[in-house]
CSV table of C-alpha atoms in Angstrom, one decimal:
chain,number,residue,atom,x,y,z
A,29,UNK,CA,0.0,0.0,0.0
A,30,UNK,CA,2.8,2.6,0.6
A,31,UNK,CA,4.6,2.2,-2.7
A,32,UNK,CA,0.8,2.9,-3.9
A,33,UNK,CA,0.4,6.3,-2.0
A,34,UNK,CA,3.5,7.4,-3.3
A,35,UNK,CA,2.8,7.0,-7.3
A,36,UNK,CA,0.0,8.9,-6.4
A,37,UNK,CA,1.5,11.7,-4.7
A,38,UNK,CA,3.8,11.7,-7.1
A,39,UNK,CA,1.1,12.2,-9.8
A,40,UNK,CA,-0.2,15.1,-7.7
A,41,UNK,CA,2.8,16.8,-7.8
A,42,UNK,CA,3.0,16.7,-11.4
A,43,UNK,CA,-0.7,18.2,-11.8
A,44,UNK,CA,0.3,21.1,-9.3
A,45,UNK,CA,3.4,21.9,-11.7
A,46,UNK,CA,1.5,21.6,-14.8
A,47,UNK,CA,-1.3,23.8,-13.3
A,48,UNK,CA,1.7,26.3,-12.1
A,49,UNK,CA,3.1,26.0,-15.4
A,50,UNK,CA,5.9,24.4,-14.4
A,51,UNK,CA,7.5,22.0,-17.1
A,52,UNK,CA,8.2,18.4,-16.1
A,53,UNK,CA,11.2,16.5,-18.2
A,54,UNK,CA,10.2,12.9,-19.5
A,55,UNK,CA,12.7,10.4,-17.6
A,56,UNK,CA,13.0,7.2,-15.5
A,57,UNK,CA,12.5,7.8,-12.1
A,58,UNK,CA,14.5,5.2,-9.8
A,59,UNK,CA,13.0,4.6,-6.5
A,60,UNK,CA,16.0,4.9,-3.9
A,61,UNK,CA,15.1,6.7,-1.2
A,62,UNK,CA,12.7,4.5,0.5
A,63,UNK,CA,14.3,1.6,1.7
A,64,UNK,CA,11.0,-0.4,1.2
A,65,UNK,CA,10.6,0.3,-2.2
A,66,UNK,CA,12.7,-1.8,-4.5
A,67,UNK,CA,11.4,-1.2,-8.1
A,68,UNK,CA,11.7,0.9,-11.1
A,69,UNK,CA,8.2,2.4,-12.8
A,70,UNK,CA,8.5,3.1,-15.9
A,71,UNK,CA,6.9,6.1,-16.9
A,72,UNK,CA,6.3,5.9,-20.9
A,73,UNK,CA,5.3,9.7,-21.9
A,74,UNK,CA,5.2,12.0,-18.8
A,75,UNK,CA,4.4,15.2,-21.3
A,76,UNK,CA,0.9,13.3,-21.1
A,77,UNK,CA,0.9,14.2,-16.9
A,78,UNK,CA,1.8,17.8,-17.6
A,79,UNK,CA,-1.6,18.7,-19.0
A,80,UNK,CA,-3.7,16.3,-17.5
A,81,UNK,CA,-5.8,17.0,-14.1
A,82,UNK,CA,-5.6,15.4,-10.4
A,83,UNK,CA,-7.8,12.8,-11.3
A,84,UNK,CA,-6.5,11.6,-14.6
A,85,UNK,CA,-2.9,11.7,-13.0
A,86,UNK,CA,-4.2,9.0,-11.3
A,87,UNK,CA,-5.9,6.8,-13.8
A,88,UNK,CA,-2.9,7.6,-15.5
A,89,UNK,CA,-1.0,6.1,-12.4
A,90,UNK,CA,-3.0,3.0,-12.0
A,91,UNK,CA,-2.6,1.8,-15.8
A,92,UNK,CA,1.1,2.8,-15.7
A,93,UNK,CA,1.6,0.4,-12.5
A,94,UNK,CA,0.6,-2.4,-14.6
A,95,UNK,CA,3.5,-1.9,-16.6
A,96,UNK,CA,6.5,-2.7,-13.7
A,97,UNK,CA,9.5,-3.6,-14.2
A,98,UNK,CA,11.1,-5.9,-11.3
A,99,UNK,CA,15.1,-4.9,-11.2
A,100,UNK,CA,16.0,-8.5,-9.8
A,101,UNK,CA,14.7,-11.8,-8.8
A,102,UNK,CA,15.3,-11.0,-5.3
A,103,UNK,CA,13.3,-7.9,-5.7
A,104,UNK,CA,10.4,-10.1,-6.9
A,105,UNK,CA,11.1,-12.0,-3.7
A,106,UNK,CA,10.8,-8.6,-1.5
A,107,UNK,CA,8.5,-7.3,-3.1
A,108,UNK,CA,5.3,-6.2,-1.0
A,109,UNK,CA,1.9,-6.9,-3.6
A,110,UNK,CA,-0.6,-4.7,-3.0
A,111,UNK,CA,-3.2,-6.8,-5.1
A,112,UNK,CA,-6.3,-7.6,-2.4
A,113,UNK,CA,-6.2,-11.2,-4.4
A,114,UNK,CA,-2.9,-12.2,-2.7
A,115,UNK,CA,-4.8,-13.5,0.6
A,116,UNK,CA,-7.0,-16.1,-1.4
A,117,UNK,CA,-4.1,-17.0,-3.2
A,118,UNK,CA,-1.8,-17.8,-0.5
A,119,UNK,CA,-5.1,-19.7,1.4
A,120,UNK,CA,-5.1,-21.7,-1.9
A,121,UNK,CA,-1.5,-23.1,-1.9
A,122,UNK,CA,-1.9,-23.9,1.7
A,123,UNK,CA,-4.9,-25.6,1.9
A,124,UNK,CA,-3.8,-27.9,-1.6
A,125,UNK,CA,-4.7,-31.6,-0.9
A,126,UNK,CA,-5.2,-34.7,-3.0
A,127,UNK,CA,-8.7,-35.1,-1.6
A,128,UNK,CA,-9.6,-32.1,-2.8
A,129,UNK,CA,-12.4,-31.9,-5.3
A,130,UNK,CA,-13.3,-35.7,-3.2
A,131,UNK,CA,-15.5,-36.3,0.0
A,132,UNK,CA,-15.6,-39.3,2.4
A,133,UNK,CA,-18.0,-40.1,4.9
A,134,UNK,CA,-17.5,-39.6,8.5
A,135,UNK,CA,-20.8,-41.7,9.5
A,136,UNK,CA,-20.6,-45.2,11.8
A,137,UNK,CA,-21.1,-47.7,8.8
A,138,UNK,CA,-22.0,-46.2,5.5
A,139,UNK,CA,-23.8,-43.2,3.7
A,140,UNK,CA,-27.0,-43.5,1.6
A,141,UNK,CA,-26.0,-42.5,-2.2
A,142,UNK,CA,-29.8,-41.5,-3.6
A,143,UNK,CA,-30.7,-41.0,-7.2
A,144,UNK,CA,-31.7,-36.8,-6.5
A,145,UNK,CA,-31.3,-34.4,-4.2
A,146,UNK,CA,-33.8,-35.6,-1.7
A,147,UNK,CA,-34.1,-37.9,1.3
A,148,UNK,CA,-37.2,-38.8,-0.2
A,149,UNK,CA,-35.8,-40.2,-3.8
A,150,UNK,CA,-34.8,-44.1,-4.3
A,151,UNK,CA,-31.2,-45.0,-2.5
A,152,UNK,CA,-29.0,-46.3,-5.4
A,153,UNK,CA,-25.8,-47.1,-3.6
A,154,UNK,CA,-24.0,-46.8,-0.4
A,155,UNK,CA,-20.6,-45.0,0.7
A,156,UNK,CA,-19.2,-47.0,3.4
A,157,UNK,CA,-16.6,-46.2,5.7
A,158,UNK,CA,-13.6,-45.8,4.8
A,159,UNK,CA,-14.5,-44.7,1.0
A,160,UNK,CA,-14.1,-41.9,-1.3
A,161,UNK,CA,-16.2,-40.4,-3.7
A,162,UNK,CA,-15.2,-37.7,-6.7
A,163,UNK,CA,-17.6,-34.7,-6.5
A,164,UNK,CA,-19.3,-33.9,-10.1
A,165,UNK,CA,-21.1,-30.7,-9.0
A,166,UNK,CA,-22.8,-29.2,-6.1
A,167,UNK,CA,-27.4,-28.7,-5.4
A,168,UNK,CA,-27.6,-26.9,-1.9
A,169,UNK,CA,-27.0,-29.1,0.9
A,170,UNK,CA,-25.9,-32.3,-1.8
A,171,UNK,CA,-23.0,-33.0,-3.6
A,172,UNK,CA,-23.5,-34.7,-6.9
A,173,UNK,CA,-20.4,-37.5,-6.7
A,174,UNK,CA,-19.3,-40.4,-8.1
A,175,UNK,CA,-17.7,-43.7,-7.1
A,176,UNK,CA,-17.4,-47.5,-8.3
A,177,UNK,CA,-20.5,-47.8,-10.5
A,178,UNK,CA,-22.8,-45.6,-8.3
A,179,UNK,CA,-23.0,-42.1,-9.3
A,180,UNK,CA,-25.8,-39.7,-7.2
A,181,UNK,CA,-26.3,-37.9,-4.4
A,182,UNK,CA,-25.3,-37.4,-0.8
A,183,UNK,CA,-26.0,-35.3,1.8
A,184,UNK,CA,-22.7,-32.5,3.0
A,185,UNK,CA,-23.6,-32.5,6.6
A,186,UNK,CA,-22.4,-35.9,6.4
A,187,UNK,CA,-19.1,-35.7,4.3
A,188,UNK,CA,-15.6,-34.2,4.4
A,189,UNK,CA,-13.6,-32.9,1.9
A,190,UNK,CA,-9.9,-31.3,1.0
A,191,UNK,CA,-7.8,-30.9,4.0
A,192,UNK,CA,-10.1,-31.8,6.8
A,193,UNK,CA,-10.9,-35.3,4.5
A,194,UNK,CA,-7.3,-35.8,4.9
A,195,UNK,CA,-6.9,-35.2,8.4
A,196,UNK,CA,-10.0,-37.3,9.0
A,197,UNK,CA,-8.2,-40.3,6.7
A,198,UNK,CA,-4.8,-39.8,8.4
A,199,UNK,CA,-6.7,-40.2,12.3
A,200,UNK,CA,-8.8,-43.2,11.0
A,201,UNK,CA,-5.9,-45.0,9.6
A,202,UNK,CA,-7.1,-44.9,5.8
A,203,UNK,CA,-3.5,-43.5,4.9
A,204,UNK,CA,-0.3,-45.9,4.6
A,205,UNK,CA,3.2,-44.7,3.9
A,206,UNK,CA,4.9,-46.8,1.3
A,207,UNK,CA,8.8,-47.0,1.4
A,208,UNK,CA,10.3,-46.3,-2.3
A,209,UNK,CA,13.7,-47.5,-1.4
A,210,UNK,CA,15.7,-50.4,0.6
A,211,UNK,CA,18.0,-49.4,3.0
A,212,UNK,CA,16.1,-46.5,4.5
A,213,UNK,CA,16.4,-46.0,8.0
A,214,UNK,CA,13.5,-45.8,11.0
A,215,UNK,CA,14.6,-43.1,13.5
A,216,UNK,CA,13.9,-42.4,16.5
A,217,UNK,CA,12.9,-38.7,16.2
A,218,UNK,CA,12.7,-36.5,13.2
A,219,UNK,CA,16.2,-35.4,12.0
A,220,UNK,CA,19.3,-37.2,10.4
A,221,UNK,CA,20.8,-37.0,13.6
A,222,UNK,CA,18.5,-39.0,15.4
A,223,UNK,CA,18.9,-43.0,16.4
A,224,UNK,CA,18.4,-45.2,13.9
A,225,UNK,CA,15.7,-47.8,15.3
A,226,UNK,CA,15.6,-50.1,12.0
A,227,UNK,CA,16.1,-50.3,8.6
A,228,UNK,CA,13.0,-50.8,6.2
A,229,UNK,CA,13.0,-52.5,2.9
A,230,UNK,CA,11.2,-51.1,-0.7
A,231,UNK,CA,7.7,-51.7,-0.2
A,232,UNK,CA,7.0,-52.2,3.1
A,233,UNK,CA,4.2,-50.3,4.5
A,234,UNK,CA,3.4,-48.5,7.7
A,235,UNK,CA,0.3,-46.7,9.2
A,236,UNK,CA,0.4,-43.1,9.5
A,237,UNK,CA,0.4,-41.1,12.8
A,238,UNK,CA,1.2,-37.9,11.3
A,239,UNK,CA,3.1,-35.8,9.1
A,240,UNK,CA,5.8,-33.7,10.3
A,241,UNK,CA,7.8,-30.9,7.9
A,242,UNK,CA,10.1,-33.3,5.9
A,243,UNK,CA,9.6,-36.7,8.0
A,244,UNK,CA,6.4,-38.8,8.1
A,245,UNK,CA,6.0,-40.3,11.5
A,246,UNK,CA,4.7,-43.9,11.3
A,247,UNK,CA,3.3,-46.2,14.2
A,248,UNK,CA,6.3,-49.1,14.4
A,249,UNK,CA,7.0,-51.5,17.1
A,250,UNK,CA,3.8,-50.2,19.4
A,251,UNK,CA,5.8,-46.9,19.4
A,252,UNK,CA,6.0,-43.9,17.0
A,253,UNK,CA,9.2,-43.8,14.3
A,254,UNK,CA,10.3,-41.2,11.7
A,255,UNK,CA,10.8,-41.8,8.4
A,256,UNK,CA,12.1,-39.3,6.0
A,257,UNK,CA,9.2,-37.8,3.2
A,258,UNK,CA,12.0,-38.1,0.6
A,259,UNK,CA,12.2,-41.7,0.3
A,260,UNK,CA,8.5,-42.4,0.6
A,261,UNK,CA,5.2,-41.9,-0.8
A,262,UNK,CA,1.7,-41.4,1.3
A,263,UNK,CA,-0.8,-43.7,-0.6
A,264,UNK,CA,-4.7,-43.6,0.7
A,265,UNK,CA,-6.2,-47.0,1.4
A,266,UNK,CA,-9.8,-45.7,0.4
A,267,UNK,CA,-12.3,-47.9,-1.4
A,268,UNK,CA,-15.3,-47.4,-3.5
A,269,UNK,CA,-18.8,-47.2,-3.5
A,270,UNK,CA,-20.8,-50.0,-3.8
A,271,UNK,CA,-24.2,-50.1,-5.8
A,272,UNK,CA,-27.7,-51.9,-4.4
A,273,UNK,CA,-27.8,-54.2,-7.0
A,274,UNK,CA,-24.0,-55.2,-6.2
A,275,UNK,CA,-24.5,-55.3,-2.6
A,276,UNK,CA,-27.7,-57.4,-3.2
A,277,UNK,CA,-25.2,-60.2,-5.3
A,278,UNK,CA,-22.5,-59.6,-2.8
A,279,UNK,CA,-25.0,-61.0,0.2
A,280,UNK,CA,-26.6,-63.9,-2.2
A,281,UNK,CA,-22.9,-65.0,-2.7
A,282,UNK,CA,-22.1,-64.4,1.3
A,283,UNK,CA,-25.1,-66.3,2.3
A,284,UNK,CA,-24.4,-69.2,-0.6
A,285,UNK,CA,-20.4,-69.8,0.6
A,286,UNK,CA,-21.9,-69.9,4.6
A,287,UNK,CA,-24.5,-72.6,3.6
A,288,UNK,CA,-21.7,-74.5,1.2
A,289,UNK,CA,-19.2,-74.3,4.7
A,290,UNK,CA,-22.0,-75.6,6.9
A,291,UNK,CA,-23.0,-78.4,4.4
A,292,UNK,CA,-18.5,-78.9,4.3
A,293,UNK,CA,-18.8,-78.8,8.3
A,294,UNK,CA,-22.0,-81.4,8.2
A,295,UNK,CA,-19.8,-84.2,6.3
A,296,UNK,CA,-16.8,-83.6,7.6
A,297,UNK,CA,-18.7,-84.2,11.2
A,298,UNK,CA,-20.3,-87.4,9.6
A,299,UNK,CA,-16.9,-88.7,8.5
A,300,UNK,CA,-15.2,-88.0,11.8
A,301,UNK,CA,-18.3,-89.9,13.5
A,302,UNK,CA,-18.1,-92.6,11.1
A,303,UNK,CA,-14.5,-93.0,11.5
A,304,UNK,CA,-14.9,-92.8,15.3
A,305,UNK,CA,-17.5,-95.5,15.4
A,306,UNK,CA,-15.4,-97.5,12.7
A,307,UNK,CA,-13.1,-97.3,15.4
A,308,UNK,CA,-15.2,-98.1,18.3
A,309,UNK,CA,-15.9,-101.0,16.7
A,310,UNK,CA,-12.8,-102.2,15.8
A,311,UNK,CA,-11.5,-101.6,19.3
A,312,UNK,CA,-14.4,-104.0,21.2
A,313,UNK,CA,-13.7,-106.5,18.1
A,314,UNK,CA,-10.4,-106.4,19.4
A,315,UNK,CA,-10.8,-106.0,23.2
A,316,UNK,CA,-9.4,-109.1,25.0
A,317,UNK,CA,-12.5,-110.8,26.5
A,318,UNK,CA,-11.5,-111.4,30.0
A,319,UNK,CA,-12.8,-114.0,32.5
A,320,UNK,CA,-13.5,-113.7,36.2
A,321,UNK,CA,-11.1,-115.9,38.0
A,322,UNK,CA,-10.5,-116.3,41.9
A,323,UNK,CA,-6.8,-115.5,43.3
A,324,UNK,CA,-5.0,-115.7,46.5
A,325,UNK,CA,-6.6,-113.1,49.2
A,326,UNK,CA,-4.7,-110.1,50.5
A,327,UNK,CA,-4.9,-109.1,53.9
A,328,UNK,CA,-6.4,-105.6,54.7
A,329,UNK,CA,-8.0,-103.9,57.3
A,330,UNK,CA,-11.2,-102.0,57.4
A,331,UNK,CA,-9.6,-98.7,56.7
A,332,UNK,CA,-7.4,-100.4,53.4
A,333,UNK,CA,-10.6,-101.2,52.6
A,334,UNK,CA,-12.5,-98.2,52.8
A,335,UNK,CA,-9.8,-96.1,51.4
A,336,UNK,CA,-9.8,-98.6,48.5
A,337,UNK,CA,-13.4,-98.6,47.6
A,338,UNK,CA,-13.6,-94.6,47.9
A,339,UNK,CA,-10.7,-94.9,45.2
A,340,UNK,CA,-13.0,-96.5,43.2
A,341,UNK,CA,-16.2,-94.8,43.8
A,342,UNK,CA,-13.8,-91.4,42.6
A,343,UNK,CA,-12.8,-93.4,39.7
A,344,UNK,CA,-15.8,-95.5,38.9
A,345,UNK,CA,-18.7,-94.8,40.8
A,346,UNK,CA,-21.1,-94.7,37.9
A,347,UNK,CA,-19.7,-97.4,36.2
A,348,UNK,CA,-20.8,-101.0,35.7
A,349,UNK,CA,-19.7,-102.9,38.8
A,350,UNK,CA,-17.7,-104.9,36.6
A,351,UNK,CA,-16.1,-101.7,36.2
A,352,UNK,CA,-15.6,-100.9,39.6
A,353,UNK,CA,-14.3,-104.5,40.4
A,354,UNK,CA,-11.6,-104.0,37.6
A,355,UNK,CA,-10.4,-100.3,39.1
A,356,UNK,CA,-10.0,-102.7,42.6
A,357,UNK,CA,-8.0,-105.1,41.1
A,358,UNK,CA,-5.7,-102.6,39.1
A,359,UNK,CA,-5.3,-101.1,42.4
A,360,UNK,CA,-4.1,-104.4,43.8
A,361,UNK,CA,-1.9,-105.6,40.9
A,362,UNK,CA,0.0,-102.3,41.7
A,363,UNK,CA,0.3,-103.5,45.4
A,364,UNK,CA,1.7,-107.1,44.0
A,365,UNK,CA,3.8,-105.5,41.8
A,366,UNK,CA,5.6,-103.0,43.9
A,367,UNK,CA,4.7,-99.4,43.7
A,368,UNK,CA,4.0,-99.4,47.6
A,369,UNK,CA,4.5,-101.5,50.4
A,370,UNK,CA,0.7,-100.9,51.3
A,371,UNK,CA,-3.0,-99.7,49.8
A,372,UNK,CA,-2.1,-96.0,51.1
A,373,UNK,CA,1.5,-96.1,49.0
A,374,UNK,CA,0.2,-97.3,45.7
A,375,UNK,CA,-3.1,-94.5,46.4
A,376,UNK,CA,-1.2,-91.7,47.1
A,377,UNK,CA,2.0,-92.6,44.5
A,378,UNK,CA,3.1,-89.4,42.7
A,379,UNK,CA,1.8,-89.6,39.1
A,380,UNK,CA,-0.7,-92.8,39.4
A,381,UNK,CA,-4.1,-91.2,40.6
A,382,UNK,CA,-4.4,-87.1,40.0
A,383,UNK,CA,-8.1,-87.0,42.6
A,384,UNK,CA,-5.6,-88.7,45.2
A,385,UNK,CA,-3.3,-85.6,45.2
A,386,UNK,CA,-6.3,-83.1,44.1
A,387,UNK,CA,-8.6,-83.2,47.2
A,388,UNK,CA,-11.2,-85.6,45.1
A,389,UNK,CA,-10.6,-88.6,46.7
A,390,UNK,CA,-10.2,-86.5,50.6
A,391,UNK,CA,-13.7,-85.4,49.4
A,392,UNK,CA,-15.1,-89.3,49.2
A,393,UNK,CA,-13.3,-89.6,52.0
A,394,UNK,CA,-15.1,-87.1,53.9
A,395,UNK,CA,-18.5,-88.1,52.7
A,396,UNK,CA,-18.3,-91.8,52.0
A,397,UNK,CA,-18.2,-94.4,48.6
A,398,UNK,CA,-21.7,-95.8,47.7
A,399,UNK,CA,-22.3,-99.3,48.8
A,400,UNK,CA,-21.3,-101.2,45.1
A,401,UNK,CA,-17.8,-99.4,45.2
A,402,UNK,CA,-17.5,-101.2,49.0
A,403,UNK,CA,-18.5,-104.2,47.5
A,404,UNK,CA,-15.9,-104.3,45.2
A,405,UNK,CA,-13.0,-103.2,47.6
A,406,UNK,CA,-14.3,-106.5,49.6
A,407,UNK,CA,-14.5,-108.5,47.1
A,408,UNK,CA,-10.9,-107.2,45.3
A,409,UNK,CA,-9.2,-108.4,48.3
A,410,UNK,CA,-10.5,-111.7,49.0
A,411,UNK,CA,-9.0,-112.4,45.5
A,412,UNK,CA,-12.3,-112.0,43.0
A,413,UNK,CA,-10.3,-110.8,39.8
A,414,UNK,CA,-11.8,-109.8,36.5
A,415,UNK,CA,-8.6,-108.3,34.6
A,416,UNK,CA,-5.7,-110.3,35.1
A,417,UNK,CA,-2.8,-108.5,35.3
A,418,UNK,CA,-3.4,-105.6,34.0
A,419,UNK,CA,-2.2,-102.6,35.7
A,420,UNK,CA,-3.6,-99.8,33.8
A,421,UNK,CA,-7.2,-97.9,32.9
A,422,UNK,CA,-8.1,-95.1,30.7
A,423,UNK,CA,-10.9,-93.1,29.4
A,424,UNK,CA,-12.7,-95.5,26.3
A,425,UNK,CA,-12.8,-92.2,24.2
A,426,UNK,CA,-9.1,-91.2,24.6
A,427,UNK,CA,-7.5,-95.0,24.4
A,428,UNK,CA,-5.0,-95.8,21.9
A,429,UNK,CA,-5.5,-99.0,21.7
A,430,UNK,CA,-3.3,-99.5,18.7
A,431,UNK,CA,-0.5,-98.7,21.3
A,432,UNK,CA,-1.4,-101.1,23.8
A,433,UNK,CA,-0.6,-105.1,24.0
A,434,UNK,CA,-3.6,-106.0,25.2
A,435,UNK,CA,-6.7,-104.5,26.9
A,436,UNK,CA,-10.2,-105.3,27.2
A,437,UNK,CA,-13.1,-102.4,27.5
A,438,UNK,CA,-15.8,-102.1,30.5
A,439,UNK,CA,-18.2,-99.9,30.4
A,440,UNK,CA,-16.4,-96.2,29.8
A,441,UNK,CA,-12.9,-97.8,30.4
A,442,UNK,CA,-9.9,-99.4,28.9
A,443,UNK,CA,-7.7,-101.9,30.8
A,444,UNK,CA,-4.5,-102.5,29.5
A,445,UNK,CA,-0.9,-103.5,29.7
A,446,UNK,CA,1.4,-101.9,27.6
């Protein structure tokens, strides 16, 4: 503004000289004086000034300004525009984004795309989350876009656009940074000075967290790294609309791979069941059939005997009393072969019964073994026997009988020797 003031004064003083008629000499007048003022105007015919009045001096002025001449590019650097344009211009460069002249949606889920203006007209498309759309034009409160296959209508109040889209993308992690180069290192802070945390290969990928002046700071490691802007680009990870008809096809074909899986998931379940009963039935084709024989006796008292039968009652109580007999007589065959010099030894043997160490079998204990389990403590010891030798008993459903040298199944149990 002052460098304007002063061509105007200037062309005042050349109507007061005329009027005082005063002549003026045609020349180039060099701004020097004022320290702020670092250009030449070039004044073509000054004779023209002599004559003319106030007010012509200074239409004169303003289509003579049009004609400067800048002495140097640093004077084009420094120099101060008076043009009321400037301000809009400036905003313009600053507020450049790649999402300009683009909106996204910043609802929970997605936004209705409708065929006009109106909340009233058909919906032909929707604009999920994490989408972009290309605006065509503008109708009041609607922008006319376009994405995918869907082109129509959606409503501002619920859209972002330019900068703020970008912001928006960059906080909801729909912005990656791609590295263009191997080698390039992951620092600690932004600078070239800072400690290098990792080095990154061509084409890895990292989530954005922001963008700092030169260095893109990237979420790495659960922490936040720096990587320089130089060696990388910032790609959006925005999809497209999606039209009724497509989502329509897009559910049938959901809804028909769920119902192929389930009818997968059926056989598969049928196979498994068939094997498993294949196998069931191998392994009682194959289970020793073992005969009921009577043995020497083994002296006990009434509390080896109780202890016994509330062993079995924890291992067997709602099992076949053939079942409970054979739990006895593993017990025993234990006691003949060693692992304890009495029934309390072999019980409470690290690694032979888990309810014995557990507080199970303290339990049974406490409240007593039904009368079959008793039974078959009593009748274990006088030497009743329905398994032989065997010194072992497992769950029916997890036996590997393959493994085993013989065995023989009652009720829910395998008996075996390996």
């Amino acid at each position: 503004m002052l460098k304007r003031y002063k061509v105007a004064a200037f062309g005042m003083v050349c109507a007061l000289a005329a009027v005082a008629g005063q002549s003026v000499v045609p020349q180039e007048k060099t701004k020097e004086t004022d320290s702020n003022c670092t250009e030449t105007v070039m004044f073509e015919d000054l004779n023209k000034i002599e004559a003319a009045t106030a007010e012509e001096v200074i239409l004169e002025k303003e289509a003579v300004t049009k004609q400067r001449v800048f002495i140097n590019e640093s004077d084009v650097k420094t120099m101060e525009f008076s043009t009321e344009a400037q301000p809009e211009i400036q905003k313009e460069i600053v507020e450049a984004s790649e999402l300009d002249g683009y909106v996204i949606p910043t609802v929970d889920e997605y936004l209705n795309i409708r065929s006009t203006p109106s909340t009233d007209s058909e919906i032909v498309g929707k604009l999920y989350v994490g989408t972009k759309a290309e605006i065509l034009g503008e109708e009041g409160d609607w922008y006319r876009i376009q994405s995918g296959s869907v082109e129509g209508y959606v409503y501002k109040s619920y859209t972002l656009t330019g900068k703020e889209a970008e912001a928006f993308a960059v906080e909801n992690g729909y912005i990656v940074c791609n590295v263009l180069t191997g080698g390039l290192r992951v620092r600690e802070n932004p600078g070239t000075d800072a400690d290098v945390l990792d080095i990154a290969g061509e084409g890895e990928k990292f989530d954005i967290v922001e963008m700092v002046d030169g260095w893109v700071a990237v979420a790495f490691e659960g922490e936040t790294a720096y990587l320089s802007s130089d060696y990388v680009s910032v790609d959006y990870v925005l999809g497209e609309a999606i039209s009724i008809e497509e989502e329509l096809a897009a559910i049938r074909a959901a809804e028909e791979e769920r119902a192929r899986q389930e009818k997968a998931r059926q056989e598969e379940s049928a196979r498994q069941e068939q094997t498993k009963q294949q196998a069931a039935a191998s392994a009682v084709a194959n289970s020793k059939v073992m005969q009921t024989v009577q043995r020497d006796s083994i002296a006990a008292s009434d509390e080896d005997i109780y202890l016994l039968a509330c062993l079995v009652h924890m291992e067997a109580g709602w099992e076949p009393y053939e079942g409970q007999l054979a739990v006895a007589n593993v017990v025993l065959n234990r006691l003949r072969a060693g692992y304890g010099s009495n029934i309390s030894e072999v019980i409470y043997a690290k690694g032979q019964f888990s309810g014995a160490n557990s507080g199970a079998l303290a339990r049974i204990l406490a409240s007593g073994p039904n009368q079959s389990c008793i039974t078959a403590a009593v009748e274990a010891f006088s030497g009743v026997n329905n398994i032989g030798d065997y010194r072992h008993f497992i769950s029916a459903r997890y036996a590997k009988t393959g493994s085993y040298s013989e065995y023989t199944l009652i009720g829910n149990h395998c008996f075996y020797k390996n």
